[in-house]
PDB file of C-alpha atoms and ligand atoms in Angstrom:
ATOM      1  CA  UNK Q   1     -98.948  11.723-144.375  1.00 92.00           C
ATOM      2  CA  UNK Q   2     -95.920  12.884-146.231  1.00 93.00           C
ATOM      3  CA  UNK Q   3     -95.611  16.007-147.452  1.00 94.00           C
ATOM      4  CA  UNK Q   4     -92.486  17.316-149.846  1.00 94.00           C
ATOM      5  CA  UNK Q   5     -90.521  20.149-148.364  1.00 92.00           C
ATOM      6  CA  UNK Q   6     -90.567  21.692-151.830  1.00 92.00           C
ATOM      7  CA  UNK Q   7     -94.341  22.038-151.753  1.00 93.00           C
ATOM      8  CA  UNK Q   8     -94.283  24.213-148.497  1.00 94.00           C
ATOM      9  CA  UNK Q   9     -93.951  27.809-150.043  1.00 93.00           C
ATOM     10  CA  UNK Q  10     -92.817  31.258-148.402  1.00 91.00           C
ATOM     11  CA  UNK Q  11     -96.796  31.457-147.507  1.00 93.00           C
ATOM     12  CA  UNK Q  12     -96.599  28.095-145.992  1.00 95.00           C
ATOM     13  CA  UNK Q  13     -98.908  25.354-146.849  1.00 96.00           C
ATOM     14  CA  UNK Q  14    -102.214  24.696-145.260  1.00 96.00           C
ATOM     15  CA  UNK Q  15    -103.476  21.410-145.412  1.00 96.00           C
ATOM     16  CA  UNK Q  16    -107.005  19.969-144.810  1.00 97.00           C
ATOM     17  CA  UNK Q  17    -107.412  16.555-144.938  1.00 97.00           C
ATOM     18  CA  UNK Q  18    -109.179  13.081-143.632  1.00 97.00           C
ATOM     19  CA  UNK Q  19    -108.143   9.869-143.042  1.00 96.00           C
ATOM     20  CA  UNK Q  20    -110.528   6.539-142.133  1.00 94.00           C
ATOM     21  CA  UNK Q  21    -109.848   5.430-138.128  1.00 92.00           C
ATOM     22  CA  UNK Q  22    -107.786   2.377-139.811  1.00 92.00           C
ATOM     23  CA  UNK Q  23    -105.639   4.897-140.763  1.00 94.00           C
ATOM     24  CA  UNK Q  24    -104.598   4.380-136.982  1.00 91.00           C
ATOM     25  CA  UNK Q  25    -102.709   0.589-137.891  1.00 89.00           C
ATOM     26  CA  UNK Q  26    -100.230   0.305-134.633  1.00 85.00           C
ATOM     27  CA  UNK Q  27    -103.494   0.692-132.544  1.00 85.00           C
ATOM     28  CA  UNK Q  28    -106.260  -1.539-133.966  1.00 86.00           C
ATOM     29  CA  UNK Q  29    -108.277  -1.582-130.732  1.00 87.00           C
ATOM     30  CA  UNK Q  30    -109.552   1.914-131.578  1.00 88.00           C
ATOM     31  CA  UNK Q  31    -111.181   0.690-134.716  1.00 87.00           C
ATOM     32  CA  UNK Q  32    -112.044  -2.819-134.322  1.00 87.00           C
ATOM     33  CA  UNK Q  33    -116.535  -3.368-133.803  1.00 83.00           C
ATOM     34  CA  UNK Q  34    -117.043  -3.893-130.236  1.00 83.00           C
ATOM     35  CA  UNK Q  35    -114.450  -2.767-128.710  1.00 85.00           C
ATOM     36  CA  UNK Q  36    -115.304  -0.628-125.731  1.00 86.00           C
ATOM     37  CA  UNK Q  37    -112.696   2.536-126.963  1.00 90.00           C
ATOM     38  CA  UNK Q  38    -113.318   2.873-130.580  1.00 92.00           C
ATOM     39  CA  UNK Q  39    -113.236   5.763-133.156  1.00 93.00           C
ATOM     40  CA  UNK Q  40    -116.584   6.670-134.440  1.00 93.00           C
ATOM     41  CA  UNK Q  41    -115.851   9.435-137.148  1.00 95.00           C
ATOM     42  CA  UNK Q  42    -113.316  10.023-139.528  1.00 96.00           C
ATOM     43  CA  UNK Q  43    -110.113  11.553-138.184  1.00 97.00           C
ATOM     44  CA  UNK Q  44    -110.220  15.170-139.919  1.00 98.00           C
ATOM     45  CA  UNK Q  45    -106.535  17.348-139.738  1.00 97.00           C
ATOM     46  CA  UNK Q  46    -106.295  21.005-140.104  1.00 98.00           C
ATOM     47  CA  UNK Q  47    -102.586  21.971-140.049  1.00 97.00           C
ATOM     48  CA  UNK Q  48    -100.642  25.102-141.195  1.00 97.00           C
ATOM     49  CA  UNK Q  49     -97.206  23.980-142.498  1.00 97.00           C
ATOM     50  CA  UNK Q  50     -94.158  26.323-142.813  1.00 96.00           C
ATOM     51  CA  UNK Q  51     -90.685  25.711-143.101  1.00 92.00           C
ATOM     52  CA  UNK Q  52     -87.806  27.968-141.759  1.00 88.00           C
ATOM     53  CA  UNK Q  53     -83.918  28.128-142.595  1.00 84.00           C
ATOM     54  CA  UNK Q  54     -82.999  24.400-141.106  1.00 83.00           C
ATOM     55  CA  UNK Q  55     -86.883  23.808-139.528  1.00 90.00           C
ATOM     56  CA  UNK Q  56     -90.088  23.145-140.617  1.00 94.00           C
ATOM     57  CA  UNK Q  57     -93.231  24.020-137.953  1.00 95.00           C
ATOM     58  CA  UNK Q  58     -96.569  22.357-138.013  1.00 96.00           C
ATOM     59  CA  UNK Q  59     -99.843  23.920-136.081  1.00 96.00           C
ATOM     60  CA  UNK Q  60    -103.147  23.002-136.176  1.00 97.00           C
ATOM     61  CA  UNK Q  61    -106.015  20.902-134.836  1.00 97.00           C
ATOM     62  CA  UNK Q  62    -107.025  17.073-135.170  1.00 97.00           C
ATOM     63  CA  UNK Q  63    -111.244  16.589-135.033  1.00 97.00           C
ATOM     64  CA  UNK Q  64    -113.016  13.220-134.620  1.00 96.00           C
ATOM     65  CA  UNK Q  65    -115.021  11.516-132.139  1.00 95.00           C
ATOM     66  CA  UNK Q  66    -114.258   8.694-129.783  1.00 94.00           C
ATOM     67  CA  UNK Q  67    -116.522   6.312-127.593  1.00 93.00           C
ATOM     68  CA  UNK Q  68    -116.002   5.263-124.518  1.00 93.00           C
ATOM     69  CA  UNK Q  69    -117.627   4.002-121.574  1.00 93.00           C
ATOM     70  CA  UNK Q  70    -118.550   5.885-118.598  1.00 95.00           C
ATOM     71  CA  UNK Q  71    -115.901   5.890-115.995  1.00 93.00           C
ATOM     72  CA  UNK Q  72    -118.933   4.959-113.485  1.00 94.00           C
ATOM     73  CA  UNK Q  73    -121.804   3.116-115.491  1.00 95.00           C
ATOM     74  CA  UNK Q  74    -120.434   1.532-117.924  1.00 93.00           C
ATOM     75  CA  UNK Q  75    -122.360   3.036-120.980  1.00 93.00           C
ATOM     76  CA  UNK Q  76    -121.166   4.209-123.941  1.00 93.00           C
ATOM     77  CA  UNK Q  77    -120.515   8.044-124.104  1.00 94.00           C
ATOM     78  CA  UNK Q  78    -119.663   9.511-127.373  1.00 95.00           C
ATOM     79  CA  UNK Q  79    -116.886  12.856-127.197  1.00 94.00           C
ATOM     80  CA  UNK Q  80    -115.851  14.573-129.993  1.00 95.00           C
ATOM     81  CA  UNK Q  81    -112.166  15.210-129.761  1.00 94.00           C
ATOM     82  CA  UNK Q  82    -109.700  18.299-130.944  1.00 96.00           C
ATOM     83  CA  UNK Q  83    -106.608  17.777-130.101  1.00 94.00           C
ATOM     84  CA  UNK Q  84    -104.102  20.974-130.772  1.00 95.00           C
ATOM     85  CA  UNK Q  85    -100.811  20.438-132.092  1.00 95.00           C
ATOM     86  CA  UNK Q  86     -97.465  22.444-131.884  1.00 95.00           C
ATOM     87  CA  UNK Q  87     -94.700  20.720-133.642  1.00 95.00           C
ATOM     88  CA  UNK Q  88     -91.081  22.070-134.830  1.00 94.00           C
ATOM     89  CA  UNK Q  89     -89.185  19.213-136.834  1.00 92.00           C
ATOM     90  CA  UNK Q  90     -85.545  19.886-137.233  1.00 89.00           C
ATOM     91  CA  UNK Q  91     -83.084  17.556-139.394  1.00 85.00           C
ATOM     92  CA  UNK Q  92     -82.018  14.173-138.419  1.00 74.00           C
ATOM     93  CA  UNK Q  93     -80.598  15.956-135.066  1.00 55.00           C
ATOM     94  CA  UNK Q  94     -82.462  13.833-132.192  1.00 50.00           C
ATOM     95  CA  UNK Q  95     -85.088  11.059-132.949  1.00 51.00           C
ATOM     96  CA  UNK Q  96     -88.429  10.273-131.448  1.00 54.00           C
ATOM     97  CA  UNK Q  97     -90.327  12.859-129.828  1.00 55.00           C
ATOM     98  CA  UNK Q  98     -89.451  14.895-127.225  1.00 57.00           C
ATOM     99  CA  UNK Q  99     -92.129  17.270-125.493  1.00 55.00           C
ATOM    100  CA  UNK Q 100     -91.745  21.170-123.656  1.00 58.00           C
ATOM    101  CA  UNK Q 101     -94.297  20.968-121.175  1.00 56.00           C
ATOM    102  CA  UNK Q 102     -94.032  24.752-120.809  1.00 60.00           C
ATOM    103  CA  UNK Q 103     -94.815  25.739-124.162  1.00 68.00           C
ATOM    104  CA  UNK Q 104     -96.945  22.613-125.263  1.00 78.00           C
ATOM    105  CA  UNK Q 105     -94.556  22.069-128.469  1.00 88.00           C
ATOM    106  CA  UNK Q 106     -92.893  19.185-129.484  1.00 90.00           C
ATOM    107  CA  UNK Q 107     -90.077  18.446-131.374  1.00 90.00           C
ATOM    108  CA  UNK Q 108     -88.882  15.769-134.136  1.00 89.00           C
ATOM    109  CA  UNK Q 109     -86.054  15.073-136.798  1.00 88.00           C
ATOM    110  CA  UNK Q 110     -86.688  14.233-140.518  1.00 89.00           C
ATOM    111  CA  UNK Q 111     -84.454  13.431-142.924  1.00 86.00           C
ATOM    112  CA  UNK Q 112     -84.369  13.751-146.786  1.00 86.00           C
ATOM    113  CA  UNK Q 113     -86.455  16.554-148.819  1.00 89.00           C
ATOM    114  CA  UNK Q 114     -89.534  15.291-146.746  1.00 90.00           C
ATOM    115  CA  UNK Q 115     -91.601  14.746-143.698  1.00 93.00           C
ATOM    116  CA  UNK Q 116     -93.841  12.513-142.478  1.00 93.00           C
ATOM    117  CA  UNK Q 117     -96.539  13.188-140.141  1.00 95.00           C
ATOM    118  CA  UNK Q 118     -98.382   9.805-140.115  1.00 94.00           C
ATOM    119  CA  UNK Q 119     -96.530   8.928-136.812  1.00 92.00           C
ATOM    120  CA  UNK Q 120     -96.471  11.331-134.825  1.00 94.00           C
ATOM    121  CA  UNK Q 121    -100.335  12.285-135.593  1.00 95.00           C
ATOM    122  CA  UNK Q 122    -100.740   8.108-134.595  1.00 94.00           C
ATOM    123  CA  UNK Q 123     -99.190   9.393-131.429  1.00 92.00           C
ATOM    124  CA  UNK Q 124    -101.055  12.508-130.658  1.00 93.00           C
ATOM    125  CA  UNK Q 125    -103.979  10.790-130.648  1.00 93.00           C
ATOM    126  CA  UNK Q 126    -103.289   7.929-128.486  1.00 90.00           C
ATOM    127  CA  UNK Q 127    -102.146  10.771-126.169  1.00 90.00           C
ATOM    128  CA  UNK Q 128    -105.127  12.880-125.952  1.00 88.00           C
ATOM    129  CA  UNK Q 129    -107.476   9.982-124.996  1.00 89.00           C
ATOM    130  CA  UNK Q 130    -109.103  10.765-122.114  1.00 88.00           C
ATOM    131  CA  UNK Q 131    -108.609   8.760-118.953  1.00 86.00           C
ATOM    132  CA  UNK Q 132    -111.825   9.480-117.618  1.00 90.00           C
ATOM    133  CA  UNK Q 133    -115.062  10.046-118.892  1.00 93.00           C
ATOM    134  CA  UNK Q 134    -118.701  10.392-117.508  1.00 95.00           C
ATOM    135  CA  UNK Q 135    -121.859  10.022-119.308  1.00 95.00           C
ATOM    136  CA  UNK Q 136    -122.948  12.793-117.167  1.00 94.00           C
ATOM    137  CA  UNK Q 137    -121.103  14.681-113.908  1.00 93.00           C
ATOM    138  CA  UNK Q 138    -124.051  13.068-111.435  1.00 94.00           C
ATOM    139  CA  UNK Q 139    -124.094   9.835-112.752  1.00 96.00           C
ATOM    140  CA  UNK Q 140    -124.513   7.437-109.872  1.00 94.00           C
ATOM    141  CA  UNK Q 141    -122.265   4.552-111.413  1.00 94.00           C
ATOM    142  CA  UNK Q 142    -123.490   0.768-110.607  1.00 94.00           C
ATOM    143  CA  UNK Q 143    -124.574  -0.790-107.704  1.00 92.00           C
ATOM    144  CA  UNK Q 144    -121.513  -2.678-105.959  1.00 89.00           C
ATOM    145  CA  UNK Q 145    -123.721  -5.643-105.051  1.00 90.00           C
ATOM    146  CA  UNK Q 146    -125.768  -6.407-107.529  1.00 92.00           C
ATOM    147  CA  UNK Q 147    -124.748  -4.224-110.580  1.00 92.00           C
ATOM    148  CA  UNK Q 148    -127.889  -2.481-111.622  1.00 93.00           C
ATOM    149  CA  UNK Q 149    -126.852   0.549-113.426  1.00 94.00           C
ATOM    150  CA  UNK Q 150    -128.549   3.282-110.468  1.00 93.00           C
ATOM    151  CA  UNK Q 151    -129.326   5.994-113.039  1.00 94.00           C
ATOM    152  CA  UNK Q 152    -132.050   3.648-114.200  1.00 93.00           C
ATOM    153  CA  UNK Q 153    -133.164   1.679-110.882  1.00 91.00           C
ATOM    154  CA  UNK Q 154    -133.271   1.570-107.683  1.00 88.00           C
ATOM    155  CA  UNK Q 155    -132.140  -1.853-106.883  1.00 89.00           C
ATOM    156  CA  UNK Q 156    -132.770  -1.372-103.213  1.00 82.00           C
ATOM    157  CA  UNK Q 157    -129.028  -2.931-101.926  1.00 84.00           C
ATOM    158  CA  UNK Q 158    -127.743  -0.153-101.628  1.00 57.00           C
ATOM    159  CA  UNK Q 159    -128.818   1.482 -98.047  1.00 62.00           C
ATOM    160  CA  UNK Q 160    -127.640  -1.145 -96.050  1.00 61.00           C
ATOM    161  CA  UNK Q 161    -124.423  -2.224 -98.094  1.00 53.00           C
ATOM    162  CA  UNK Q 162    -121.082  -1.874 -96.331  1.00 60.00           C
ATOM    163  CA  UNK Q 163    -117.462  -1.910 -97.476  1.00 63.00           C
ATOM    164  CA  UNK Q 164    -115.966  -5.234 -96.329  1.00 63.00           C
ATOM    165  CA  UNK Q 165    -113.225  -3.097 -95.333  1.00 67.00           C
ATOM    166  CA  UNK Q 166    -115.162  -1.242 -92.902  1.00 66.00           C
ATOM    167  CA  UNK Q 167    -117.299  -4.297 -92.067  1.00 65.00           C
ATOM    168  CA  UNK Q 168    -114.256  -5.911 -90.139  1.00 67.00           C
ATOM    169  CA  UNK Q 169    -113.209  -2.773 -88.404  1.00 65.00           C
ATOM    170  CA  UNK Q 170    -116.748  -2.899 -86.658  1.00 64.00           C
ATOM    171  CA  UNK Q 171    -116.418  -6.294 -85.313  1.00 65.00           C
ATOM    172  CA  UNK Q 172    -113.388  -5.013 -83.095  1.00 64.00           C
ATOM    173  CA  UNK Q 173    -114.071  -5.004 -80.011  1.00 61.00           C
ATOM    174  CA  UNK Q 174    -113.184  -1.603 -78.667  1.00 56.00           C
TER     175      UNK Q 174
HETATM  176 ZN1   ZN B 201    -122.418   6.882-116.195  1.00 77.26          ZN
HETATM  177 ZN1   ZN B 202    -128.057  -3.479-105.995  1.00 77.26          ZN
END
């Protein structure tokens, strides 16, 4: 995703564009068939580009969805994500990318008459996966014993099942 410092005008440049979820090559896991985490949509950018004396800023939002399976049950939930992003790139002056947490923005170098947003878009979206996700907020997860997923049986283990933990605390004698 390179883009020409010489095509961002006064006005700035606003750029709309797509890319297929192999665009995302340093992560293959998130679009490889079968894999529980995978991207289900094309990965759609829509960024506002201007450039300052000695800085270029990029704003916008990233769109696509993402399935993944419930925290709890195991079944696949599909999200649709839109990540934000705040970026000011500044010449060659400190690599990698470095984040405010106050303000949400983050910072990178280029070098030469252009930049290149292909990484650091790779990056924003391995960083805006959620860590946990629930096919619904009173889903009752699996059955520790057996494994029936509960929001579709009742397998009946469950009343008298006790943590092993808690199990050996009650045989103390007291
Ligand atoms: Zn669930
Ligand atoms: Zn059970």
């Amino acid at each position: 995703m390179k883009i020409k410092l010489s095509e961002i005008l006064d006005s700035g440049l606003h750029l709309v564009t797509s890319r297929e979820p192999n665009w995302l090559h340093n992560i293959p896991e998130l679009f490889t068939e079968g894999e529980d985490v995978r991207i289900t949509s094309e990965l759609s950018f829509d960024l506002w580009i201007s450039k300052g004396t000695g800085y270029v800023t990029v704003d916008g939002e990233l769109l696509y969805s993402v399935l993944f399976p419930c925290s709890r049950c195991l079944s696949p939930v599909e999200l649709k994500i839109s990540p934000r992003v705040h970026l000011v790139l500044s010449p060659e002056v400190n690599i990698g990318v470095d984040v405010d947490c106050k303000t949400g923005t983050d910072y990178e170098a280029y070098s030469g008459e252009q930049i290149d947003l292909g990484d650091y878009m790779r990056e924003v979206i391995v960083r805006d996966l959620p860590l946990k996700v629930l096919c619904a907020e009173q889903c009752r997860g699996l059955c520790p014993e057996c494994g029936a997923n509960l929001n579709e049986t009742q397998c009946g283990c469950g009343s008298d099942w006790v943590d092993p933990r808690f199990e050996a605390l009650k045989s103390l004698k007291v």
